[in-house]
PDB file of C-alpha atoms and ligand atoms in Angstrom:
ATOM      1  CA  MET A 260       8.589  14.889 -28.130  1.00 65.00           C
ATOM      2  CA  PHE A 261      12.209  13.868 -27.498  1.00 69.00           C
ATOM      3  CA  VAL A 262      11.673  14.487 -23.748  1.00 69.00           C
ATOM      4  CA  ASN A 263       8.596  12.205 -23.826  1.00 77.00           C
ATOM      5  CA  ILE A 264      10.480   9.397 -25.593  1.00 80.00           C
ATOM      6  CA  LYS A 265      13.351   9.751 -23.079  1.00 76.00           C
ATOM      7  CA  LYS A 266      10.877   9.618 -20.151  1.00 72.00           C
ATOM      8  CA  LYS A 267       9.108   6.557 -21.612  1.00 76.00           C
ATOM      9  CA  LEU A 268      12.418   4.789 -22.174  1.00 80.00           C
ATOM     10  CA  LYS A 269      13.530   5.589 -18.608  1.00 75.00           C
ATOM     11  CA  ASN A 270      10.254   4.136 -17.239  1.00 71.00           C
ATOM     12  CA  GLU A 271      10.659   1.009 -19.329  1.00 76.00           C
ATOM     13  CA  ILE A 272      14.246   0.489 -18.145  1.00 80.00           C
ATOM     14  CA  GLU A 273      13.152   0.980 -14.501  1.00 74.00           C
ATOM     15  CA  ASN A 274      10.316  -1.526 -15.003  1.00 72.00           C
ATOM     16  CA  LEU A 275      12.722  -4.063 -16.509  1.00 76.00           C
ATOM     17  CA  ILE A 276      15.050  -3.651 -13.509  1.00 76.00           C
ATOM     18  CA  PHE A 277      12.063  -4.093 -11.178  1.00 75.00           C
ATOM     19  CA  HIS A 278      11.007  -7.310 -12.928  1.00 74.00           C
ATOM     20  CA  TYR A 279      14.613  -8.589 -12.781  1.00 72.00           C
ATOM     21  CA  ARG A 280      14.967  -7.723  -9.079  1.00 74.00           C
ATOM     22  CA  CYS A 281      11.598  -9.284  -8.200  1.00 75.00           C
ATOM     23  CA  HIS A 282      11.929 -12.350 -10.415  1.00 69.00           C
ATOM     24  CA  ASN A 283       9.908 -14.610  -8.100  1.00 71.00           C
ATOM     25  CA  VAL A 284       6.954 -12.259  -7.879  1.00 81.00           C
ATOM     26  CA  ILE A 285       3.902 -12.998  -9.992  1.00 81.00           C
ATOM     27  CA  LEU A 286       2.623  -9.753 -11.476  1.00 79.00           C
ATOM     28  CA  ASP A 287      -0.483 -10.093 -13.583  1.00 76.00           C
ATOM     29  CA  ASN A 288      -1.378  -6.902 -15.487  1.00 85.00           C
ATOM     30  CA  VAL A 289       0.074  -4.646 -12.778  1.00 88.00           C
ATOM     31  CA  GLU A 290       0.838  -0.952 -13.305  1.00 90.00           C
ATOM     32  CA  ILE A 291       4.150   0.082 -11.788  1.00 89.00           C
ATOM     33  CA  ARG A 292       5.339   3.673 -11.355  1.00 90.00           C
ATOM     34  CA  GLY A 293       8.590   4.641  -9.613  1.00 90.00           C
ATOM     35  CA  ALA A 294       9.838   1.046  -9.958  1.00 89.00           C
ATOM     36  CA  LYS A 295      13.263   1.881  -8.529  1.00 89.00           C
ATOM     37  CA  TYR A 296      11.636   2.581  -5.137  1.00 93.00           C
ATOM     38  CA  ILE A 297       9.654  -0.681  -4.977  1.00 93.00           C
ATOM     39  CA  TYR A 298      10.914  -3.949  -3.436  1.00 93.00           C
ATOM     40  CA  CYS A 299       8.886  -7.123  -3.360  1.00 92.00           C
ATOM     41  CA  GLY A 300       9.730 -10.305  -1.429  1.00 92.00           C
ATOM     42  CA  LYS A 301       9.931 -13.803  -2.855  1.00 89.00           C
ATOM     43  CA  ASN A 302       6.891 -15.919  -3.695  1.00 91.00           C
ATOM     44  CA  SER A 303       4.529 -12.973  -3.700  1.00 92.00           C
ATOM     45  CA  VAL A 304       1.511 -12.613  -5.942  1.00 93.00           C
ATOM     46  CA  ILE A 305       0.056  -9.251  -6.939  1.00 93.00           C
ATOM     47  CA  GLY A 306      -3.269  -9.772  -8.676  1.00 94.00           C
ATOM     48  CA  SER A 307      -4.639  -8.436 -11.904  1.00 94.00           C
ATOM     49  CA  GLY A 308      -5.486  -4.747 -12.202  1.00 95.00           C
ATOM     50  CA  SER A 309      -3.247  -3.711  -9.287  1.00 95.00           C
ATOM     51  CA  ARG A 310      -1.175  -0.517  -9.172  1.00 96.00           C
ATOM     52  CA  LEU A 311       2.026   0.162  -7.261  1.00 95.00           C
ATOM     53  CA  LEU A 312       2.774   3.865  -7.519  1.00 95.00           C
ATOM     54  CA  CYS A 313       5.684   5.740  -5.938  1.00 95.00           C
ATOM     55  CA  TRP A 314       5.654   9.504  -6.413  1.00 94.00           C
ATOM     56  CA  ASP A 315       9.116  11.092  -6.330  1.00 93.00           C
ATOM     57  CA  SER A 316       7.916  14.380  -7.799  1.00 92.00           C
ATOM     58  CA  TYR A 317       4.608  16.204  -7.888  1.00 90.00           C
ATOM     59  CA  ASN A 318       3.536  18.915 -10.344  1.00 87.00           C
ATOM     60  CA  GLY A 319       7.132  18.991 -11.573  1.00 86.00           C
ATOM     61  CA  GLU A 320       8.543  19.582  -8.063  1.00 87.00           C
ATOM     62  CA  LYS A 321      10.917  16.947  -6.677  1.00 90.00           C
ATOM     63  CA  LEU A 322       9.658  15.603  -3.332  1.00 90.00           C
ATOM     64  CA  GLU A 323      12.095  16.006  -0.470  1.00 88.00           C
ATOM     65  CA  VAL A 324      11.768  12.366   0.604  1.00 89.00           C
ATOM     66  CA  LYS A 325      12.254   9.326  -1.595  1.00 92.00           C
ATOM     67  CA  PRO A 326       9.140   7.137  -1.544  1.00 96.00           C
ATOM     68  CA  ARG A 327       9.508   3.438  -0.737  1.00 96.00           C
ATOM     69  CA  ILE A 328       7.126   0.530  -1.123  1.00 97.00           C
ATOM     70  CA  LEU A 329       8.603  -2.453   0.705  1.00 96.00           C
ATOM     71  CA  ILE A 330       6.713  -5.742   0.470  1.00 96.00           C
ATOM     72  CA  GLY A 331       7.795  -8.872   2.329  1.00 96.00           C
ATOM     73  CA  LYS A 332       7.769 -12.485   1.182  1.00 94.00           C
ATOM     74  CA  ASN A 333       4.656 -14.628   0.555  1.00 96.00           C
ATOM     75  CA  PHE A 334       2.554 -11.528   0.074  1.00 96.00           C
ATOM     76  CA  HIS A 335      -0.741 -12.268  -1.667  1.00 97.00           C
ATOM     77  CA  ALA A 336      -3.006  -9.580  -3.156  1.00 97.00           C
ATOM     78  CA  THR A 337      -6.140 -10.859  -4.856  1.00 96.00           C
ATOM     79  CA  ARG A 338      -6.811  -8.127  -7.462  1.00 96.00           C
ATOM     80  CA  ASN A 339      -7.222  -4.354  -7.919  1.00 97.00           C
ATOM     81  CA  LEU A 340      -4.859  -3.488  -5.098  1.00 98.00           C
ATOM     82  CA  SER A 341      -3.775   0.146  -5.261  1.00 98.00           C
ATOM     83  CA  ILE A 342      -0.712   1.190  -3.257  1.00 98.00           C
ATOM     84  CA  GLN A 343       0.023   4.896  -3.631  1.00 98.00           C
ATOM     85  CA  CYS A 344       3.134   6.051  -1.863  1.00 98.00           C
ATOM     86  CA  ALA A 345       4.927   9.356  -1.409  1.00 97.00           C
ATOM     87  CA  ARG A 346       6.878   8.445   1.755  1.00 97.00           C
ATOM     88  CA  CYS A 347       6.960   4.815   2.918  1.00 98.00           C
ATOM     89  CA  ILE A 348       4.537   1.893   2.806  1.00 98.00           C
ATOM     90  CA  GLN A 349       5.949  -1.180   4.452  1.00 98.00           C
ATOM     91  CA  ILE A 350       4.223  -4.561   4.290  1.00 98.00           C
ATOM     92  CA  GLY A 351       5.561  -7.549   6.227  1.00 98.00           C
ATOM     93  CA  ASP A 352       5.731 -11.252   5.355  1.00 97.00           C
ATOM     94  CA  ASN A 353       2.710 -13.517   4.762  1.00 98.00           C
ATOM     95  CA  VAL A 354       0.224 -10.677   4.402  1.00 98.00           C
ATOM     96  CA  LEU A 355      -3.080 -11.467   2.658  1.00 98.00           C
ATOM     97  CA  VAL A 356      -5.029  -8.732   0.877  1.00 98.00           C
ATOM     98  CA  ALA A 357      -8.510  -9.220  -0.634  1.00 98.00           C
ATOM     99  CA  SER A 358      -9.792  -7.373  -3.739  1.00 98.00           C
ATOM    100  CA  ASN A 359     -10.238  -3.626  -4.274  1.00 98.00           C
ATOM    101  CA  VAL A 360      -8.002  -2.413  -1.457  1.00 98.00           C
ATOM    102  CA  LEU A 361      -6.382   1.034  -1.316  1.00 98.00           C
ATOM    103  CA  ILE A 362      -3.302   1.786   0.796  1.00 98.00           C
ATOM    104  CA  ILE A 363      -2.181   5.413   0.616  1.00 98.00           C
ATOM    105  CA  ASP A 364       0.253   7.522   2.667  1.00 98.00           C
ATOM    106  CA  TYR A 365      -0.444  11.094   1.510  1.00 97.00           C
ATOM    107  CA  ASN A 366      -3.137  13.710   0.945  1.00 95.00           C
ATOM    108  CA  HIS A 367      -3.365  16.579  -1.465  1.00 94.00           C
ATOM    109  CA  GLY A 368      -2.863  19.859   0.369  1.00 93.00           C
ATOM    110  CA  MET A 369      -6.220  21.130   1.580  1.00 95.00           C
ATOM    111  CA  ASN A 370      -5.949  24.858   0.923  1.00 95.00           C
ATOM    112  CA  PRO A 371      -9.296  25.744  -0.694  1.00 96.00           C
ATOM    113  CA  ASN A 372      -7.902  29.032  -2.095  1.00 96.00           C
ATOM    114  CA  THR A 373      -6.569  27.318  -5.210  1.00 94.00           C
ATOM    115  CA  ILE A 374      -8.374  26.530  -8.454  1.00 95.00           C
ATOM    116  CA  SER A 375      -7.960  22.805  -7.879  1.00 95.00           C
ATOM    117  CA  TYR A 376      -6.670  20.847  -4.907  1.00 94.00           C
ATOM    118  CA  LEU A 377      -4.173  19.478  -7.437  1.00 92.00           C
ATOM    119  CA  ASP A 378      -2.457  22.887  -7.188  1.00 92.00           C
ATOM    120  CA  ASN A 379      -1.554  22.247  -3.554  1.00 92.00           C
ATOM    121  CA  PRO A 380       1.634  20.423  -2.616  1.00 91.00           C
ATOM    122  CA  LEU A 381       1.235  16.863  -1.337  1.00 93.00           C
ATOM    123  CA  GLU A 382       0.944  16.424   2.418  1.00 94.00           C
ATOM    124  CA  LEU A 383       2.906  13.360   3.444  1.00 94.00           C
ATOM    125  CA  SER A 384       2.058  11.250   6.463  1.00 94.00           C
ATOM    126  CA  CYS A 385       4.726   9.361   8.398  1.00 95.00           C
ATOM    127  CA  GLY A 386       3.914   6.314   6.244  1.00 97.00           C
ATOM    128  CA  VAL A 387       1.972   3.075   6.618  1.00 98.00           C
ATOM    129  CA  LYS A 388       3.153  -0.155   8.228  1.00 98.00           C
ATOM    130  CA  ILE A 389       1.332  -3.464   7.832  1.00 98.00           C
ATOM    131  CA  GLU A 390       3.021  -6.085   9.967  1.00 98.00           C
ATOM    132  CA  ASP A 391       3.545  -9.826   9.394  1.00 98.00           C
ATOM    133  CA  GLY A 392       0.573 -12.114   8.864  1.00 98.00           C
ATOM    134  CA  VAL A 393      -2.105  -9.416   8.588  1.00 98.00           C
ATOM    135  CA  TRP A 394      -5.278 -10.174   6.598  1.00 98.00           C
ATOM    136  CA  ILE A 395      -6.983  -7.193   4.952  1.00 98.00           C
ATOM    137  CA  GLY A 396     -10.582  -7.861   3.851  1.00 98.00           C
ATOM    138  CA  GLU A 397     -12.404  -6.847   0.697  1.00 98.00           C
ATOM    139  CA  SER A 398     -12.646  -3.115  -0.249  1.00 98.00           C
ATOM    140  CA  VAL A 399     -10.623  -1.761   2.671  1.00 98.00           C
ATOM    141  CA  ILE A 400      -8.934   1.658   2.700  1.00 98.00           C
ATOM    142  CA  VAL A 401      -5.795   2.132   4.811  1.00 98.00           C
ATOM    143  CA  LEU A 402      -4.855   5.786   5.289  1.00 98.00           C
ATOM    144  CA  GLY A 403      -1.517   7.425   6.082  1.00 97.00           C
ATOM    145  CA  GLY A 404       0.193   7.249   9.460  1.00 97.00           C
ATOM    146  CA  VAL A 405      -1.317   3.899  10.388  1.00 98.00           C
ATOM    147  CA  THR A 406       0.323   0.715  11.726  1.00 98.00           C
ATOM    148  CA  ILE A 407      -1.611  -2.566  11.616  1.00 98.00           C
ATOM    149  CA  GLY A 408      -0.083  -4.988  14.116  1.00 98.00           C
ATOM    150  CA  ILE A 409       0.965  -8.608  13.587  1.00 98.00           C
ATOM    151  CA  LYS A 410      -1.784 -11.127  12.629  1.00 98.00           C
ATOM    152  CA  SER A 411      -4.579  -8.593  12.828  1.00 98.00           C
ATOM    153  CA  ILE A 412      -7.642  -8.795  10.576  1.00 99.00           C
ATOM    154  CA  ILE A 413      -9.359  -5.818   8.944  1.00 99.00           C
ATOM    155  CA  GLY A 414     -13.048  -6.408   8.171  1.00 98.00           C
ATOM    156  CA  ALA A 415     -14.490  -5.939   4.697  1.00 98.00           C
ATOM    157  CA  GLY A 416     -15.310  -2.346   3.750  1.00 98.00           C
ATOM    158  CA  SER A 417     -13.370  -0.789   6.622  1.00 98.00           C
ATOM    159  CA  VAL A 418     -11.511   2.510   6.578  1.00 98.00           C
ATOM    160  CA  VAL A 419      -8.424   2.294   8.793  1.00 98.00           C
ATOM    161  CA  THR A 420      -7.547   5.731  10.180  1.00 98.00           C
ATOM    162  CA  HIS A 421      -5.810   4.756  13.447  1.00 98.00           C
ATOM    163  CA  ASN A 422      -3.334   2.099  14.562  1.00 98.00           C
ATOM    164  CA  VAL A 423      -4.663  -1.424  15.044  1.00 98.00           C
ATOM    165  CA  PRO A 424      -2.884  -3.432  17.755  1.00 98.00           C
ATOM    166  CA  ALA A 425      -1.487  -6.907  17.073  1.00 98.00           C
ATOM    167  CA  TYR A 426      -3.870  -9.907  17.130  1.00 98.00           C
ATOM    168  CA  SER A 427      -6.976  -7.719  16.810  1.00 98.00           C
ATOM    169  CA  ILE A 428      -9.980  -7.739  14.487  1.00 98.00           C
ATOM    170  CA  ALA A 429     -10.908  -4.188  13.472  1.00 98.00           C
ATOM    171  CA  ALA A 430     -13.922  -3.241  11.355  1.00 98.00           C
ATOM    172  CA  GLY A 431     -16.083  -0.314  10.272  1.00 98.00           C
ATOM    173  CA  ASN A 432     -15.559   3.285   9.204  1.00 98.00           C
ATOM    174  CA  PRO A 433     -13.511   4.400  11.024  1.00 98.00           C
ATOM    175  CA  ALA A 434     -12.215   0.917  11.874  1.00 98.00           C
ATOM    176  CA  LYS A 435     -12.500   0.017  15.556  1.00 98.00           C
ATOM    177  CA  VAL A 436     -11.223  -3.072  17.342  1.00 98.00           C
ATOM    178  CA  ILE A 437     -14.141  -5.524  17.720  1.00 98.00           C
ATOM    179  CA  LYS A 438     -12.242  -8.616  18.919  1.00 98.00           C
ATOM    180  CA  GLN A 439      -8.816  -9.608  20.255  1.00 98.00           C
ATOM    181  CA  TYR A 440      -7.204 -12.997  20.297  1.00 98.00           C
ATOM    182  CA  ASP A 441      -7.041 -14.607  23.728  1.00 98.00           C
ATOM    183  CA  PHE A 442      -4.025 -16.907  23.761  1.00 98.00           C
ATOM    184  CA  SER A 443      -5.066 -18.721  26.945  1.00 98.00           C
ATOM    185  CA  ARG A 444      -8.534 -19.564  25.551  1.00 97.00           C
ATOM    186  CA  LYS A 445      -7.235 -19.872  21.976  1.00 97.00           C
ATOM    187  CA  GLU A 446     -10.140 -17.872  20.589  1.00 98.00           C
ATOM    188  CA  TRP A 447     -11.144 -14.374  19.463  1.00 98.00           C
ATOM    189  CA  ILE A 448     -12.968 -12.558  22.268  1.00 97.00           C
TER     190      ILE A 448
HETATM  191  C1  COA B 685     -14.090  -8.930  10.225  1.00 53.61           C
HETATM  192  C2  COA B 685     -14.572 -10.376  10.074  1.00 53.61           C
HETATM  193  C3  COA B 685     -13.394 -11.304   9.818  1.00 53.61           C
HETATM  194  C4  COA B 685     -15.180 -10.650  11.456  1.00 53.61           C
HETATM  195  O1  COA B 685     -15.734 -11.918  11.487  1.00 53.61           O
HETATM  196  P1  COA B 685     -16.349 -12.432  12.900  1.00 53.61           P
HETATM  197  O2  COA B 685     -15.298 -12.470  13.947  1.00 53.61           O
HETATM  198  O3  COA B 685     -17.040 -13.714  12.600  1.00 53.61           O
HETATM  199  O4  COA B 685     -17.342 -11.243  13.299  1.00 53.61           O
HETATM  200  P2  COA B 685     -18.836 -11.348  13.816  1.00 53.61           P
HETATM  201  O5  COA B 685     -19.711 -11.849  12.718  1.00 53.61           O
HETATM  202  O6  COA B 685     -18.845 -12.114  15.111  1.00 53.61           O
HETATM  203  O7  COA B 685     -19.183  -9.815  14.073  1.00 53.61           O
HETATM  204  C5  COA B 685     -18.881  -9.129  15.276  1.00 53.61           C
HETATM  205  C6  COA B 685     -19.452  -7.716  15.175  1.00 53.61           C
HETATM  206  O8  COA B 685     -18.682  -6.969  14.208  1.00 53.61           O
HETATM  207  C7  COA B 685     -19.508  -6.500  13.139  1.00 53.61           C
HETATM  208  N1  COA B 685     -18.766  -6.674  11.895  1.00 53.61           N
HETATM  209  C8  COA B 685     -18.244  -7.809  11.388  1.00 53.61           C
HETATM  210  N2  COA B 685     -17.611  -7.562  10.236  1.00 53.61           N
HETATM  211  C9  COA B 685     -17.750  -6.249  10.000  1.00 53.61           C
HETATM  212  C10 COA B 685     -17.327  -5.399   8.948  1.00 53.61           C
HETATM  213  N3  COA B 685     -16.613  -5.869   7.923  1.00 53.61           N
HETATM  214  N4  COA B 685     -17.623  -4.078   9.023  1.00 53.61           N
HETATM  215  C11 COA B 685     -18.331  -3.591  10.069  1.00 53.61           C
HETATM  216  N5  COA B 685     -18.766  -4.361  11.108  1.00 53.61           N
HETATM  217  C12 COA B 685     -18.477  -5.662  11.055  1.00 53.61           C
HETATM  218  C13 COA B 685     -20.744  -7.402  13.197  1.00 53.61           C
HETATM  219  O9  COA B 685     -21.861  -6.757  12.649  1.00 53.61           O
HETATM  220  C14 COA B 685     -20.875  -7.665  14.661  1.00 53.61           C
HETATM  221  O10 COA B 685     -21.471  -6.530  15.266  1.00 53.61           O
HETATM  222  P3  COA B 685     -22.630  -6.714  16.392  1.00 53.61           P
HETATM  223  O11 COA B 685     -21.928  -7.394  17.537  1.00 53.61           O
HETATM  224  O12 COA B 685     -23.040  -5.291  16.696  1.00 53.61           O
HETATM  225  O13 COA B 685     -23.686  -7.547  15.776  1.00 53.61           O
HETATM  226  C15 COA B 685     -15.599 -10.538   8.921  1.00 53.61           C
HETATM  227  O14 COA B 685     -16.851  -9.952   9.278  1.00 53.61           O
HETATM  228  C16 COA B 685     -15.106  -9.881   7.649  1.00 53.61           C
HETATM  229  O15 COA B 685     -15.304  -8.693   7.364  1.00 53.61           O
HETATM  230  N6  COA B 685     -14.389 -10.717   6.820  1.00 53.61           N
HETATM  231  C17 COA B 685     -13.728 -10.280   5.608  1.00 53.61           C
HETATM  232  C18 COA B 685     -14.308 -11.026   4.398  1.00 53.61           C
HETATM  233  C19 COA B 685     -13.455 -10.780   3.199  1.00 53.61           C
HETATM  234  O16 COA B 685     -13.137  -9.648   2.849  1.00 53.61           O
HETATM  235  N7  COA B 685     -13.068 -11.844   2.545  1.00 53.61           N
HETATM  236  C20 COA B 685     -12.129 -11.756   1.445  1.00 53.61           C
HETATM  237  C21 COA B 685     -11.296 -12.999   1.397  1.00 53.61           C
HETATM  238  S1  COA B 685      -9.574 -12.679   1.089  1.00 53.61           S
END
């Protein structure tokens, strides 16, 4: 019981530090775990029901890497954003995220010879990078190891499993580039 109280107190102190560090960020009913690994830029809004989770241990084992969620300035997440991080999830400035989006950079180990997949160690990807000015549509999933380039758009309901180049529109499952911005014609082609 004493250990539980100590753990709860530690979480609350970390959350207080997070709120102090990110004093310009509007957090409406947001669950934070691993607050000491999370940085959020000024004038950002993280909508109701969102979760920012950094795992630094799993099944009691300390992870070898320290997870980091790094969010730039003017970030806007509508609601129910879930960012689950065991290595590094980096989001640039002026990124817009619609509702019900999941960004995750790990898998459970996939050895079937265990009672539950929970018994496997986590498998970490090399992280996720979402560059400046990206717009992520409604109900998108972004999986580990992916970079989404500057000003790209991800269509509603997409699952992003591979890199998306800058100034591209990608959609579908798995997400594929459907348009690219033509600077000479000033339109998406
Ligand atoms: C991706 C998006 C921006 C593309 O808009 P667009 O450039 O006008 O695209 P188009 O309507 O010309 O569609 C081009 C092709 O892509 C397909 N497509 C468009 N959006 C798609 C999506 N989300 N998933 C799968 N395919 C999609 C179209 O069916 C069309 O295919 P076709 O040529 O075989 O008919 C838009 O469809 C979208 O998903 N917007 C996100 C809406 C949203 O989440 N809003 C939240 C506000 S924060």
